[in-house]
Coordinates of N, CA, C and O in Angstrom, one line a residue:
V182 N 27.3 -25.7 35.7 CA 28.4 -26.6 36.0 C 29.1 -27.0 34.8 O 30.3 -27.7 34.7
S183 N 28.1 -27.5 33.9 CA 28.4 -28.3 32.5 C 28.8 -27.7 31.5 O 28.9 -28.3 30.4
S184 N 28.6 -26.4 31.6 CA 29.2 -25.8 29.9 C 30.8 -26.2 29.6 O 31.2 -26.3 30.1
T185 N 30.7 -26.8 28.7 CA 32.2 -26.4 28.1 C 33.3 -25.2 28.9 O 34.0 -25.6 28.9
A186 N 32.7 -24.0 28.8 CA 33.6 -23.0 29.4 C 33.9 -23.2 30.5 O 35.1 -23.1 30.9
Y187 N 33.2 -24.0 31.3 CA 33.4 -23.9 32.7 C 34.7 -25.0 32.5 O 35.4 -25.7 33.5
K188 N 34.0 -26.1 31.9 CA 35.1 -27.4 31.7 C 36.1 -27.3 31.4 O 37.0 -27.3 32.0
L189 N 36.6 -26.0 30.7 CA 38.0 -25.9 30.3 C 38.2 -25.1 31.7 O 39.8 -25.5 31.7
V190 N 38.1 -23.6 31.9 CA 38.1 -24.1 33.4 C 38.8 -24.1 34.1 O 40.0 -24.4 35.1
V191 N 38.2 -26.0 34.4 CA 38.6 -26.6 35.7 C 39.9 -27.5 34.8 O 40.3 -28.1 35.5
A192 N 39.6 -27.9 33.6 CA 40.4 -28.6 33.3 C 42.0 -27.7 33.3 O 43.3 -28.3 33.5
K193 N 41.9 -26.4 33.2 CA 43.0 -25.4 33.2 C 43.5 -25.6 34.9 O 44.7 -25.9 35.3
L194 N 43.1 -25.7 36.1 CA 42.9 -26.2 36.9 C 43.5 -27.1 37.5 O 44.6 -27.2 38.2
I195 N 42.9 -28.3 37.3 CA 43.7 -29.3 36.8 C 45.3 -29.6 36.9 O 46.1 -30.6 37.0
E196 N 45.4 -29.1 35.2 CA 46.8 -29.1 34.6 C 47.4 -28.1 35.9 O 49.0 -29.4 35.7
L197 N 47.4 -27.7 36.7 CA 48.2 -26.7 37.0 C 48.4 -27.7 38.5 O 49.3 -27.6 38.8
R198 N 47.1 -27.9 39.0 CA 47.2 -28.6 40.4 C 48.7 -30.1 40.1 O 49.1 -29.9 41.3
T199 N 48.1 -30.7 39.0 CA 49.5 -32.0 39.2 C 50.6 -31.6 38.2 O 51.6 -32.2 38.9
K200 N 50.5 -29.8 37.2 CA 52.2 -30.0 36.8 C 53.1 -29.3 38.4 O 54.2 -29.4 38.2
S201 N 51.8 -28.9 39.4 CA 52.8 -28.3 40.4 C 52.8 -29.3 41.2 O 54.1 -29.4 42.4
G202 N 52.6 -30.7 41.6 CA 53.1 -31.8 42.2 C 52.5 -31.6 43.1 O 52.3 -32.7 44.5
M203 N 50.8 -30.6 43.3 CA 50.0 -30.6 44.8 C 48.9 -31.8 44.5 O 48.0 -31.5 43.7
T204 N 48.9 -31.8 46.0 CA 47.5 -33.1 45.7 C 46.1 -32.6 46.2 O 46.7 -30.8 46.7
Q205 N 44.9 -33.1 45.8 CA 43.7 -31.9 46.6 C 44.0 -32.2 47.7 O 43.0 -30.4 48.2
R206 N 44.6 -32.4 48.9 CA 44.6 -32.4 50.0 C 45.5 -31.2 50.4 O 44.9 -30.3 51.0
E207 N 46.6 -31.0 49.4 CA 47.7 -29.7 50.0 C 47.0 -28.7 49.3 O 46.9 -27.0 50.2
L208 N 46.5 -28.9 48.0 CA 45.4 -28.0 47.6 C 44.2 -27.0 48.6 O 44.1 -26.0 49.0
A209 N 43.7 -28.4 49.2 CA 42.6 -27.5 50.0 C 43.1 -26.4 51.5 O 42.7 -25.9 51.8
A210 N 44.0 -27.4 52.4 CA 44.8 -26.9 53.2 C 45.4 -25.8 53.1 O 45.3 -24.1 53.6
A211 N 46.1 -25.3 51.0 CA 46.3 -24.2 51.1 C 45.0 -22.9 50.7 O 45.9 -22.0 51.5
I212 N 44.3 -23.7 50.3 CA 43.1 -22.4 50.8 C 42.1 -22.3 51.3 O 40.9 -21.6 51.0
S213 N 42.5 -23.3 52.4 CA 41.6 -23.5 53.8 C 40.3 -23.6 53.9 O 38.9 -23.4 53.6
K214 N 39.6 -25.0 53.1 CA 38.6 -25.7 52.4 C 39.2 -27.0 52.5 O 40.1 -27.5 52.5
S215 N 38.0 -27.5 53.0 CA 38.4 -29.3 53.0 C 38.6 -30.0 51.7 O 38.0 -29.4 50.4
P216 N 39.3 -31.1 51.4 CA 39.3 -31.2 50.6 C 38.1 -32.1 49.6 O 38.3 -32.4 48.5
S217 N 37.0 -32.3 50.2 CA 36.4 -32.7 49.4 C 35.6 -31.0 48.4 O 34.8 -31.7 47.1
V218 N 36.2 -30.2 48.9 CA 35.3 -29.0 48.0 C 36.7 -29.3 47.4 O 35.9 -28.9 45.6
V219 N 37.5 -28.8 46.9 CA 38.4 -29.4 46.0 C 38.0 -30.3 45.0 O 38.2 -30.6 43.8
A220 N 37.7 -31.3 45.7 CA 37.3 -32.8 45.0 C 35.7 -32.5 44.3 O 35.9 -32.5 42.5
K221 N 34.8 -31.5 44.9 CA 33.9 -31.2 43.9 C 33.8 -30.1 42.8 O 33.9 -30.4 41.9
I222 N 34.8 -29.1 43.2 CA 35.5 -28.7 42.1 C 36.0 -29.2 41.4 O 35.3 -28.7 39.8
E223 N 36.7 -29.8 41.3 CA 37.5 -30.5 40.1 C 37.0 -31.8 39.0 O 36.6 -31.9 38.1
M224 N 35.8 -32.2 39.6 CA 34.2 -32.7 39.3 C 33.3 -32.2 39.3 O 32.3 -33.3 38.1
G225 N 33.8 -30.9 39.0 CA 32.2 -30.0 38.0 C 31.4 -29.8 38.7 O 30.0 -29.4 38.5
E226 N 31.2 -30.3 39.9 CA 30.1 -30.2 41.2 C 29.2 -29.1 41.7 O 28.5 -28.8 42.0
R227 N 30.4 -28.3 41.1 CA 31.0 -27.2 42.4 C 31.3 -26.1 41.5 O 32.9 -26.5 41.2
R228 N 30.8 -24.9 41.5 CA 31.5 -23.7 40.3 C 32.5 -22.5 41.8 O 32.2 -23.1 43.2
I229 N 32.9 -22.0 41.1 CA 34.0 -21.4 42.1 C 33.7 -19.8 41.4 O 33.3 -19.9 40.7
D230 N 34.1 -18.9 42.1 CA 34.1 -17.6 42.1 C 35.3 -17.3 41.7 O 36.5 -17.8 42.1
I231 N 35.4 -16.1 41.6 CA 36.4 -15.1 41.1 C 37.6 -15.4 42.4 O 38.7 -15.6 42.2
L232 N 36.9 -15.0 43.3 CA 37.7 -14.8 44.9 C 38.4 -16.2 44.8 O 40.1 -16.6 45.2
E233 N 38.1 -17.2 44.6 CA 38.0 -18.7 45.2 C 39.2 -19.0 44.0 O 40.4 -19.4 44.2
F234 N 39.1 -18.5 42.8 CA 39.9 -18.6 41.3 C 41.3 -17.9 41.6 O 42.2 -18.4 41.4
V235 N 41.1 -16.9 42.0 CA 42.3 -16.3 42.3 C 43.2 -17.3 43.5 O 44.6 -17.7 43.4
A236 N 42.9 -17.5 44.4 CA 42.9 -18.6 45.9 C 44.2 -19.6 45.5 O 45.5 -19.4 45.4
I237 N 43.0 -20.4 44.4 CA 43.7 -21.6 43.7 C 44.9 -21.1 42.9 O 45.9 -22.2 43.2
V238 N 45.1 -20.4 42.3 CA 45.6 -19.6 41.0 C 46.6 -20.1 42.2 O 48.3 -20.2 42.0
R239 N 47.1 -18.6 42.9 CA 48.4 -18.3 43.4 C 48.5 -19.6 44.3 O 50.0 -19.5 44.9
A240 N 47.8 -20.3 45.1 CA 48.1 -21.2 46.0 C 49.2 -22.4 45.0 O 50.0 -23.0 45.7
L241 N 48.7 -22.4 43.7 CA 49.2 -23.7 42.7 C 50.3 -22.5 42.7 O 51.5 -23.4 42.0
G242 N 50.9 -21.6 42.7 CA 52.5 -20.6 42.6 C 52.3 -20.3 41.5 O 53.1 -19.5 40.4
A243 N 51.0 -20.1 40.9 CA 50.6 -19.4 39.1 C 50.4 -17.6 40.1 O 49.5 -17.5 40.7
K244 N 50.7 -17.1 38.5 CA 49.9 -15.9 38.5 C 48.2 -16.0 37.9 O 48.2 -16.5 36.4
E245 N 47.1 -15.1 38.4 CA 45.8 -15.7 38.3 C 46.2 -14.7 36.7 O 45.2 -15.3 35.9
T246 N 46.5 -13.9 36.6 CA 46.2 -12.8 35.2 C 46.9 -13.4 33.8 O 46.1 -14.0 32.7
D247 N 48.0 -14.4 34.2 CA 48.5 -15.5 33.3 C 47.6 -16.6 32.9 O 47.6 -17.1 32.4
V248 N 46.8 -17.3 33.5 CA 45.8 -18.6 33.9 C 44.6 -18.0 33.3 O 44.2 -18.6 32.2
F249 N 44.4 -16.7 34.0 CA 42.9 -16.5 33.2 C 43.5 -16.1 31.4 O 42.4 -16.5 30.4
R250 N 44.8 -15.3 30.6 CA 44.5 -15.1 29.9 C 44.7 -16.3 29.1 O 44.0 -15.9 27.7
S251 N 45.1 -17.7 29.5 CA 45.4 -18.9 28.9 C 43.7 -19.9 28.6 O 43.4 -20.3 27.8
I252 N 42.8 -19.0 29.7 CA 41.9 -19.7 29.8 C 40.7 -18.7 28.6 O 40.3 -19.5 28.2
A253 N 41.3 -17.4 28.7 CA 40.4 -16.8 27.5 C 39.9 -16.8 26.4 O 39.0 -16.7 25.2
V254 N 42.2 -17.2 26.0 CA 42.2 -17.2 24.1 C 41.6 -18.6 23.6 O 41.2 -19.1 22.7
E255 N 41.3 -19.5 24.9 CA 40.7 -20.6 24.6 C 38.7 -20.8 24.4 O 38.2 -21.4 23.8
L256 N 38.4 -19.6 25.2 CA 37.1 -19.3 24.8 C 36.2 -19.1 23.8 O 36.9 -18.5 23.7
P257 N 35.2 -20.4 23.9 CA 34.1 -19.6 22.3 C 33.4 -18.1 22.8 O 34.0 -17.6 23.8
K258 N 33.9 -17.6 21.0 CA 33.0 -16.0 21.6 C 31.5 -16.2 21.9 O 31.4 -14.9 22.6
R259 N 30.6 -17.1 22.0 CA 29.5 -17.1 23.2 C 29.8 -17.8 24.2 O 30.2 -19.1 23.6
I260 N 29.3 -17.7 25.0 CA 30.0 -18.7 26.6 C 28.7 -18.9 27.1 O 27.9 -17.9 27.3
E261 N 28.4 -20.1 27.4 CA 27.0 -20.8 27.8 C 27.3 -20.1 29.7 O 28.5 -20.8 30.0
I262 N 26.6 -19.7 30.6 CA 27.1 -19.7 31.7 C 25.9 -20.6 32.5 O 23.9 -20.6 32.0

């Protein structure tokens, strides 16, 4: 959960959420999760899978392909997982 690449993903999701004006609690409700799940994701304590990524991004009013592309261009060639 602490790789540089994953931190980039989390940072992008936090950026999207704050720009949208949505609180962690509001995002949690939008994706039918508890606020603690969103907090753990943002603190890097819980990984998300691709379906959760899509649900979060859509709940924040963005297109998952655009967000994925913006993350992918910043990733190093070799990614630690």
